[in-house]
Amino acid sequence: MNCTIDDNISEAWQDLQDDKTETSWLIAGYEGKNIKVTSKGTGGRTECLAAITSDSNVVFGAFRLSAVDDRGSTKSTRPKFVIFMYRAPNAAAMAKAKAGRHMGQVEQAFYGHHIMFQVDELYEISEAEVVKKLRTSGGAHQPTGYDFGHGDVGEGSAEAAPVKAAGSNPADAAPAHSKAPKPHEEGALRAKAYQSPEAKASAAAAAASQPPESAMAGLAVSPPPERVGQEDPGAKAASEAHATKPLEAPNGRKVVMLVSSMPSTTVIEGNQITLRNIFRGKLSTGVNEVDGVLPENKDARSAMFECSGKRGAYPQVFFQETDGNYTNVGDFDEIQSLNDTDSLPPDVLSANPGIPTFTKSFADFLK
């Protein structure tokens, strides 16, 4: 069952992404069948987690931090956006399962995020865990550290205590489950969470909400059902872009994105939307999308899988040469990494000509 994403989520998310504002976090929750922003602030991850005071609700949240690249003579920062779903210990199993089904819609609303967490305990979103996940999802060019709003923490080994949250959610009034533990306490707390009845019940509820793989075997491929009351902004924008942009460069080369109209996870769906947004903003040409689900695209899909060596992975991006053959560009993480390195200072790129960037890779297709 779909829910309605309130307009104030889009407004708050744009505010969070805007470098000109001080907003660095937001919290959203349910109001009936609606999901809407309930609070936001400027204190980053620490204040964001301290603002969660209920131990019986499922909430969604987002915060920003900065990747710091300090090379001595030059220093640059790039924003990173983290989103999460928190299932409070006393939340009903049905509420947790329902929220799991709605996470895809929330991901679409928070387009352009870098990593996502689904947790049952807030300490699982520690600075160290965030840094670890960002590094895992990042490309070859890694930053030297990360700044959560109180200075470069490197790998996040030090955990700052929660600060007083804005409005009616002071950190000192937050229940124990929302207070960030000290570094030496995290291992024991995580082990306890994995063994607790609440954690086991939550895992069982999440598993029950997903159809078994055996039930999907042998099903005929068909177009995805029409979304009722929920439009895919990335797909619509991509379609509009294709209608107004040429589908090949002057030299005859094309950008091709292998996608799935029936993504197996909401992460894949969100990644496809993010790449559409990147291409729409930067390319002078449209992108030729090939739906790997459709039988008529079997030969093209097989050729692209053979080219990249990554079978069954979506989305992937290729250049189609004038002879019809494909050149592999990369999967979602690789394209996002190219997009990130575009924001490095010119002097850093000049001193390191070997660093791959989006501008270099897509030179034939840029505006």
Short mmCIF file of C-alpha atoms in Angstrom, two decimals:
data_model
loop_
_atom_site.label_atom_id
_atom_site.label_comp_id
_atom_site.label_asym_id
_atom_site.label_seq_id
_atom_site.Cartn_x
_atom_site.Cartn_y
_atom_site.Cartn_z
CA MET A 1 0.00 0.00 0.00
CA ASN A 2 1.44 3.35 -1.06
CA CYS A 3 1.53 6.34 1.22
CA THR A 4 1.67 10.02 0.33
CA ILE A 5 4.97 11.88 0.51
CA ASP A 6 4.16 15.38 1.75
CA ASP A 7 5.39 18.35 -0.27
CA ASN A 8 7.32 19.64 2.74
CA ILE A 9 9.74 16.70 2.37
CA SER A 10 10.84 17.91 -1.07
CA GLU A 11 11.19 21.45 0.24
CA ALA A 12 13.21 20.37 3.28
CA TRP A 13 15.42 18.07 1.21
CA GLN A 14 16.25 20.86 -1.23
CA ASP A 15 17.01 23.10 1.74
CA LEU A 16 19.33 20.41 3.14
CA GLN A 17 21.16 20.07 -0.18
CA ASP A 18 21.57 23.82 -0.66
CA ASP A 19 25.11 24.94 0.24
CA LYS A 20 23.78 28.44 0.94
CA THR A 21 21.64 27.32 3.91
CA GLU A 22 22.73 26.10 7.33
CA THR A 23 20.18 23.26 7.45
CA SER A 24 22.09 20.01 7.95
CA TRP A 25 19.45 17.47 9.02
CA LEU A 26 15.77 16.60 8.92
CA ILE A 27 13.43 14.07 10.50
CA ALA A 28 10.21 12.78 8.89
CA GLY A 29 7.45 10.59 10.28
CA TYR A 30 3.93 9.35 9.73
CA GLU A 31 0.79 11.44 10.05
CA GLY A 32 -1.94 9.01 9.12
CA LYS A 33 -1.10 7.81 5.61
CA ASN A 34 1.23 10.75 5.00
CA ILE A 35 4.97 10.97 5.57
CA LYS A 36 6.04 14.54 6.33
CA VAL A 37 8.93 16.42 7.88
CA THR A 38 8.49 16.87 11.63
CA SER A 39 11.72 18.68 12.51
CA LYS A 40 14.99 19.93 11.05
CA GLY A 41 18.03 21.80 12.27
CA THR A 42 21.64 22.85 11.80
CA GLY A 43 23.53 20.58 14.23
CA GLY A 44 24.35 17.72 11.86
CA ARG A 45 24.25 14.00 12.67
CA THR A 46 24.55 14.41 16.44
CA GLU A 47 21.61 16.81 16.77
CA CYS A 48 19.59 14.81 14.25
CA LEU A 49 19.81 11.58 16.28
CA ALA A 50 19.23 13.40 19.57
CA ALA A 51 15.99 14.82 18.12
CA ILE A 52 14.53 11.30 17.93
CA THR A 53 12.89 10.91 21.32
CA SER A 54 10.19 8.30 20.66
CA ASP A 55 10.93 4.65 21.39
CA SER A 56 7.74 3.40 19.67
CA ASN A 57 7.71 5.02 16.20
CA VAL A 58 9.38 4.40 12.88
CA VAL A 59 11.02 7.56 11.57
CA PHE A 60 12.99 8.57 8.50
CA GLY A 61 15.85 11.01 8.57
CA ALA A 62 18.67 12.61 6.62
CA PHE A 63 21.79 14.59 7.42
CA ARG A 64 24.73 16.06 5.58
CA LEU A 65 28.44 16.02 6.24
CA SER A 66 31.55 16.94 4.28
CA ALA A 67 34.24 14.78 2.71
CA VAL A 68 37.53 16.56 3.33
CA ASP A 69 40.44 16.23 0.90
CA ASP A 70 43.46 17.87 2.52
CA ARG A 71 46.59 17.50 0.37
CA GLY A 72 48.69 20.03 2.23
CA SER A 73 48.84 22.92 -0.21
CA THR A 74 45.24 22.41 -1.28
CA LYS A 75 42.12 21.52 0.64
CA SER A 76 38.65 20.83 -0.76
CA THR A 77 35.34 19.66 0.66
CA ARG A 78 32.42 17.85 -0.95
CA PRO A 79 28.97 17.38 0.59
CA LYS A 80 27.78 13.86 1.39
CA PHE A 81 24.15 13.03 2.17
CA VAL A 82 23.08 10.17 4.44
CA ILE A 83 19.49 8.96 4.78
CA PHE A 84 18.13 6.40 7.22
CA MET A 85 15.08 4.59 8.53
CA TYR A 86 15.00 4.03 12.30
CA ARG A 87 12.71 1.34 13.72
CA ALA A 88 12.34 2.12 17.40
CA PRO A 89 12.57 -0.83 19.83
CA ASN A 90 8.90 -0.66 20.85
CA ALA A 91 7.48 0.01 17.37
CA ALA A 92 4.83 -2.51 16.31
CA ALA A 93 5.99 -5.26 13.94
CA MET A 94 3.32 -4.23 11.41
CA ALA A 95 4.51 -0.61 11.55
CA LYS A 96 8.06 -1.74 10.82
CA ALA A 97 6.93 -3.91 7.91
CA LYS A 98 4.79 -1.08 6.49
CA ALA A 99 7.70 1.36 6.70
CA GLY A 100 9.91 -1.13 4.87
CA ARG A 101 7.47 -1.11 1.94
CA HIS A 102 7.43 2.70 1.91
CA MET A 103 11.22 3.10 2.00
CA GLY A 104 11.37 3.11 -1.80
CA GLN A 105 9.15 6.18 -1.97
CA VAL A 106 11.24 7.90 0.68
CA GLU A 107 14.45 7.11 -1.23
CA GLN A 108 12.98 8.69 -4.35
CA ALA A 109 12.08 11.82 -2.38
CA PHE A 110 15.66 11.94 -1.04
CA TYR A 111 17.19 11.67 -4.53
CA GLY A 112 20.93 12.20 -4.78
CA HIS A 113 21.82 10.69 -1.39
CA HIS A 114 25.09 8.79 -1.12
CA ILE A 115 24.36 6.05 1.43
CA MET A 116 21.39 4.69 3.37
CA PHE A 117 20.93 2.95 6.73
CA GLN A 118 18.03 0.86 8.03
CA VAL A 119 18.61 0.42 11.76
CA ASP A 120 16.97 -0.67 14.99
CA GLU A 121 19.43 1.17 17.24
CA LEU A 122 20.74 4.69 16.68
CA TYR A 123 24.31 3.83 17.63
CA GLU A 124 24.43 1.91 14.33
CA ILE A 125 24.66 5.31 12.63
CA SER A 126 27.85 6.25 14.47
CA GLU A 127 30.43 8.43 12.78
CA ALA A 128 32.68 5.41 12.33
CA GLU A 129 29.92 3.40 10.62
CA VAL A 130 29.04 6.30 8.31
CA VAL A 131 32.67 6.79 7.28
CA LYS A 132 33.10 3.05 6.69
CA LYS A 133 30.05 2.90 4.44
CA LEU A 134 31.03 6.04 2.51
CA ARG A 135 34.49 4.65 1.85
CA THR A 136 33.03 1.32 0.72
CA SER A 137 30.69 3.03 -1.74
CA GLY A 138 33.28 5.55 -2.94
CA GLY A 139 35.59 5.32 -5.93
CA ALA A 140 39.35 5.16 -6.27
CA HIS A 141 39.91 8.78 -5.21
CA GLN A 142 39.18 8.75 -1.47
CA PRO A 143 39.06 11.88 0.74
CA THR A 144 41.54 12.21 3.58
CA GLY A 145 38.77 12.56 6.18
CA TYR A 146 35.21 13.58 7.01
CA ASP A 147 33.67 16.52 8.86
CA PHE A 148 30.33 15.99 10.63
CA GLY A 149 30.11 19.63 11.64
CA HIS A 150 32.70 19.74 14.41
CA GLY A 151 35.97 19.31 12.54
CA ASP A 152 37.68 16.56 10.55
CA VAL A 153 37.17 13.25 12.39
CA GLY A 154 39.26 11.17 9.97
CA GLU A 155 37.81 7.67 10.18
CA GLY A 156 35.28 8.66 12.84
CA SER A 157 37.06 6.92 15.70
CA ALA A 158 35.92 9.57 18.18
CA GLU A 159 32.20 9.73 18.96
CA ALA A 160 30.89 13.09 20.10
CA ALA A 161 28.19 13.17 22.78
CA PRO A 162 24.75 14.39 21.63
CA VAL A 163 24.24 18.12 21.84
CA LYS A 164 21.06 19.84 22.80
CA ALA A 165 18.59 19.53 19.93
CA ALA A 166 16.47 22.35 18.59
CA GLY A 167 12.92 23.12 19.67
CA SER A 168 11.23 20.66 22.00
CA ASN A 169 13.81 17.88 21.63
CA PRO A 170 16.73 18.65 23.96
CA ALA A 171 19.43 16.00 23.99
CA ASP A 172 19.37 15.75 27.77
CA ALA A 173 15.69 14.72 27.62
CA ALA A 174 16.29 12.02 25.01
CA PRO A 175 15.84 8.40 26.12
CA ALA A 176 18.89 6.20 26.53
CA HIS A 177 18.43 4.52 23.15
CA SER A 178 19.01 7.82 21.28
CA LYS A 179 22.20 8.86 23.08
CA ALA A 180 25.41 8.17 21.22
CA PRO A 181 27.56 5.66 23.16
CA LYS A 182 31.23 6.11 23.89
CA PRO A 183 33.56 4.41 21.40
CA HIS A 184 34.51 1.55 23.75
CA GLU A 185 30.81 0.76 24.36
CA GLU A 186 29.73 0.33 20.74
CA GLY A 187 30.97 -3.24 20.22
CA ALA A 188 29.12 -4.62 23.24
CA LEU A 189 25.93 -2.71 22.43
CA ARG A 190 25.92 -3.91 18.83
CA ALA A 191 26.39 -7.54 19.91
CA LYS A 192 23.54 -7.16 22.39
CA ALA A 193 21.26 -5.72 19.69
CA TYR A 194 21.93 -8.62 17.35
CA GLN A 195 20.96 -11.10 20.09
CA SER A 196 17.94 -9.24 21.45
CA PRO A 197 14.35 -10.47 20.89
CA GLU A 198 13.48 -7.06 19.41
CA ALA A 199 16.20 -7.37 16.77
CA LYS A 200 15.14 -10.92 15.90
CA ALA A 201 11.47 -9.91 15.72
CA SER A 202 12.34 -6.96 13.48
CA ALA A 203 14.33 -9.18 11.11
CA ALA A 204 11.49 -11.69 10.96
CA ALA A 205 8.95 -8.95 10.22
CA ALA A 206 11.13 -7.52 7.45
CA ALA A 207 11.61 -10.97 5.92
CA ALA A 208 7.89 -11.68 6.07
CA SER A 209 7.15 -8.47 4.15
CA GLN A 210 9.19 -9.65 1.16
CA PRO A 211 7.93 -12.29 -1.28
CA PRO A 212 10.05 -15.47 -1.28
CA GLU A 213 12.40 -15.85 -4.23
CA SER A 214 10.79 -19.15 -5.15
CA ALA A 215 7.49 -17.37 -5.64
CA MET A 216 9.06 -15.18 -8.32
CA ALA A 217 10.63 -18.03 -10.28
CA GLY A 218 9.02 -18.79 -13.61
CA LEU A 219 6.86 -15.67 -13.69
CA ALA A 220 6.42 -14.07 -17.10
CA VAL A 221 8.03 -10.67 -17.48
CA SER A 222 5.50 -7.89 -17.77
CA PRO A 223 5.63 -4.10 -17.59
CA PRO A 224 5.57 -2.71 -14.04
CA PRO A 225 2.16 -1.62 -12.72
CA GLU A 226 1.29 2.05 -12.95
CA ARG A 227 2.06 3.94 -9.78
CA VAL A 228 -1.08 5.32 -8.22
CA GLY A 229 -0.55 8.82 -6.85
CA GLN A 230 3.24 8.45 -7.07
CA GLU A 231 5.24 9.57 -10.08
CA ASP A 232 8.85 8.66 -10.76
CA PRO A 233 10.39 12.14 -11.20
CA GLY A 234 13.59 10.73 -12.67
CA ALA A 235 11.84 8.68 -15.36
CA LYS A 236 9.55 11.59 -16.29
CA ALA A 237 12.44 14.01 -16.51
CA ALA A 238 14.49 11.54 -18.55
CA SER A 239 11.60 11.11 -20.96
CA GLU A 240 11.23 14.89 -21.34
CA ALA A 241 14.98 15.26 -21.86
CA HIS A 242 14.95 12.62 -24.60
CA ALA A 243 12.19 14.52 -26.37
CA THR A 244 14.28 17.71 -26.58
CA LYS A 245 17.87 16.46 -26.87
CA PRO A 246 19.60 14.56 -29.68
CA LEU A 247 20.32 10.95 -28.80
CA GLU A 248 23.87 10.97 -30.14
CA ALA A 249 26.92 13.24 -30.18
CA PRO A 250 28.03 14.98 -33.39
CA ASN A 251 30.59 12.21 -33.91
CA GLY A 252 27.84 9.57 -33.79
CA ARG A 253 28.62 8.12 -30.33
CA LYS A 254 25.76 7.49 -27.88
CA VAL A 255 25.39 7.22 -24.12
CA VAL A 256 23.49 4.05 -23.20
CA MET A 257 22.19 3.21 -19.72
CA LEU A 258 21.15 -0.35 -18.95
CA VAL A 259 18.23 -0.20 -16.51
CA SER A 260 15.56 -2.46 -15.06
CA SER A 261 11.88 -1.56 -15.03
CA MET A 262 11.47 -4.22 -12.32
CA PRO A 263 14.35 -3.47 -9.92
CA SER A 264 14.90 -6.12 -7.28
CA THR A 265 15.56 -3.51 -4.57
CA THR A 266 14.60 0.09 -3.88
CA VAL A 267 18.30 0.95 -3.85
CA ILE A 268 18.59 0.01 -7.53
CA GLU A 269 15.50 2.06 -8.31
CA GLY A 270 16.94 5.06 -6.49
CA ASN A 271 20.31 4.68 -8.22
CA GLN A 272 18.64 4.75 -11.64
CA ILE A 273 16.81 7.96 -10.72
CA THR A 274 20.03 9.57 -9.45
CA LEU A 275 21.92 8.82 -12.68
CA ARG A 276 19.05 10.23 -14.75
CA ASN A 277 19.26 13.45 -12.75
CA ILE A 278 23.05 13.68 -13.21
CA PHE A 279 22.83 13.10 -16.96
CA ARG A 280 19.91 15.49 -17.40
CA GLY A 281 21.88 18.27 -15.74
CA LYS A 282 25.24 17.73 -17.45
CA LEU A 283 24.80 16.19 -20.90
CA SER A 284 23.88 17.94 -24.11
CA THR A 285 22.51 14.68 -25.50
CA GLY A 286 19.80 12.40 -24.29
CA VAL A 287 20.55 8.98 -22.83
CA ASN A 288 19.46 5.84 -24.64
CA GLU A 289 17.92 3.63 -21.93
CA VAL A 290 17.80 -0.12 -22.53
CA ASP A 291 15.39 -2.02 -20.28
CA GLY A 292 17.14 -5.29 -19.50
CA VAL A 293 13.86 -6.86 -18.42
CA LEU A 294 12.26 -6.81 -21.88
CA PRO A 295 12.79 -9.95 -24.03
CA GLU A 296 13.45 -7.90 -27.16
CA ASN A 297 16.49 -6.37 -25.46
CA LYS A 298 18.08 -9.73 -24.63
CA ASP A 299 20.87 -9.47 -27.23
CA ALA A 300 21.76 -5.88 -26.30
CA ARG A 301 21.66 -6.75 -22.59
CA SER A 302 23.94 -9.77 -23.11
CA ALA A 303 26.39 -7.67 -25.13
CA MET A 304 26.56 -5.06 -22.35
CA PHE A 305 26.97 -7.68 -19.61
CA GLU A 306 29.78 -9.24 -21.65
CA CYS A 307 31.42 -5.84 -22.09
CA SER A 308 31.34 -4.90 -18.38
CA GLY A 309 31.75 -8.36 -16.89
CA LYS A 310 28.94 -7.53 -14.43
CA ARG A 311 25.95 -9.74 -15.18
CA GLY A 312 22.63 -8.89 -13.57
CA ALA A 313 23.84 -5.52 -12.28
CA TYR A 314 21.70 -2.39 -12.76
CA PRO A 315 22.16 0.40 -13.65
CA GLN A 316 25.25 0.35 -15.89
CA VAL A 317 26.44 2.98 -18.36
CA PHE A 318 28.13 2.46 -21.73
CA PHE A 319 29.16 4.35 -24.83
CA GLN A 320 27.84 2.87 -28.05
CA GLU A 321 30.41 3.44 -30.75
CA THR A 322 29.60 4.18 -34.40
CA ASP A 323 30.21 0.50 -35.28
CA GLY A 324 27.54 -0.59 -32.78
CA ASN A 325 29.96 -2.01 -30.22
CA TYR A 326 29.88 -0.96 -26.55
CA THR A 327 32.53 0.63 -24.35
CA ASN A 328 32.02 0.17 -20.61
CA VAL A 329 31.92 3.41 -18.59
CA GLY A 330 30.84 2.10 -15.19
CA ASP A 331 28.12 1.13 -12.75
CA PHE A 332 26.30 3.51 -10.39
CA ASP A 333 29.14 3.83 -7.86
CA GLU A 334 31.70 4.50 -10.59
CA ILE A 335 29.59 7.16 -12.31
CA GLN A 336 28.85 8.86 -8.99
CA SER A 337 32.56 8.85 -8.18
CA LEU A 338 33.31 10.52 -11.54
CA ASN A 339 30.65 13.12 -10.75
CA ASP A 340 32.17 13.75 -7.30
CA THR A 341 35.72 14.23 -8.61
CA ASP A 342 34.43 16.92 -10.98
CA SER A 343 34.07 19.16 -7.92
CA LEU A 344 37.76 18.95 -6.95
CA PRO A 345 39.66 22.26 -7.15
CA PRO A 346 41.16 22.93 -10.62
CA ASP A 347 44.70 23.08 -9.23
CA VAL A 348 44.29 19.60 -7.68
CA LEU A 349 43.06 18.18 -10.99
CA SER A 350 45.83 19.94 -12.87
CA ALA A 351 48.47 18.51 -10.53
CA ASN A 352 46.93 15.05 -10.78
CA PRO A 353 45.99 14.55 -14.46
CA GLY A 354 45.44 10.85 -13.89
CA ILE A 355 42.35 11.43 -11.73
CA PRO A 356 39.30 10.35 -13.77
CA THR A 357 36.43 12.85 -13.85
CA PHE A 358 32.96 13.05 -15.33
CA THR A 359 34.05 15.90 -17.60
CA LYS A 360 36.91 13.89 -19.06
CA SER A 361 34.89 10.68 -19.49
CA PHE A 362 31.84 12.35 -21.08
CA ALA A 363 33.71 15.05 -23.03
CA ASP A 364 31.88 14.21 -26.30
CA PHE A 365 28.46 14.69 -24.68
CA LEU A 366 28.77 17.74 -22.42
CA LYS A 367 26.69 20.89 -22.69
#
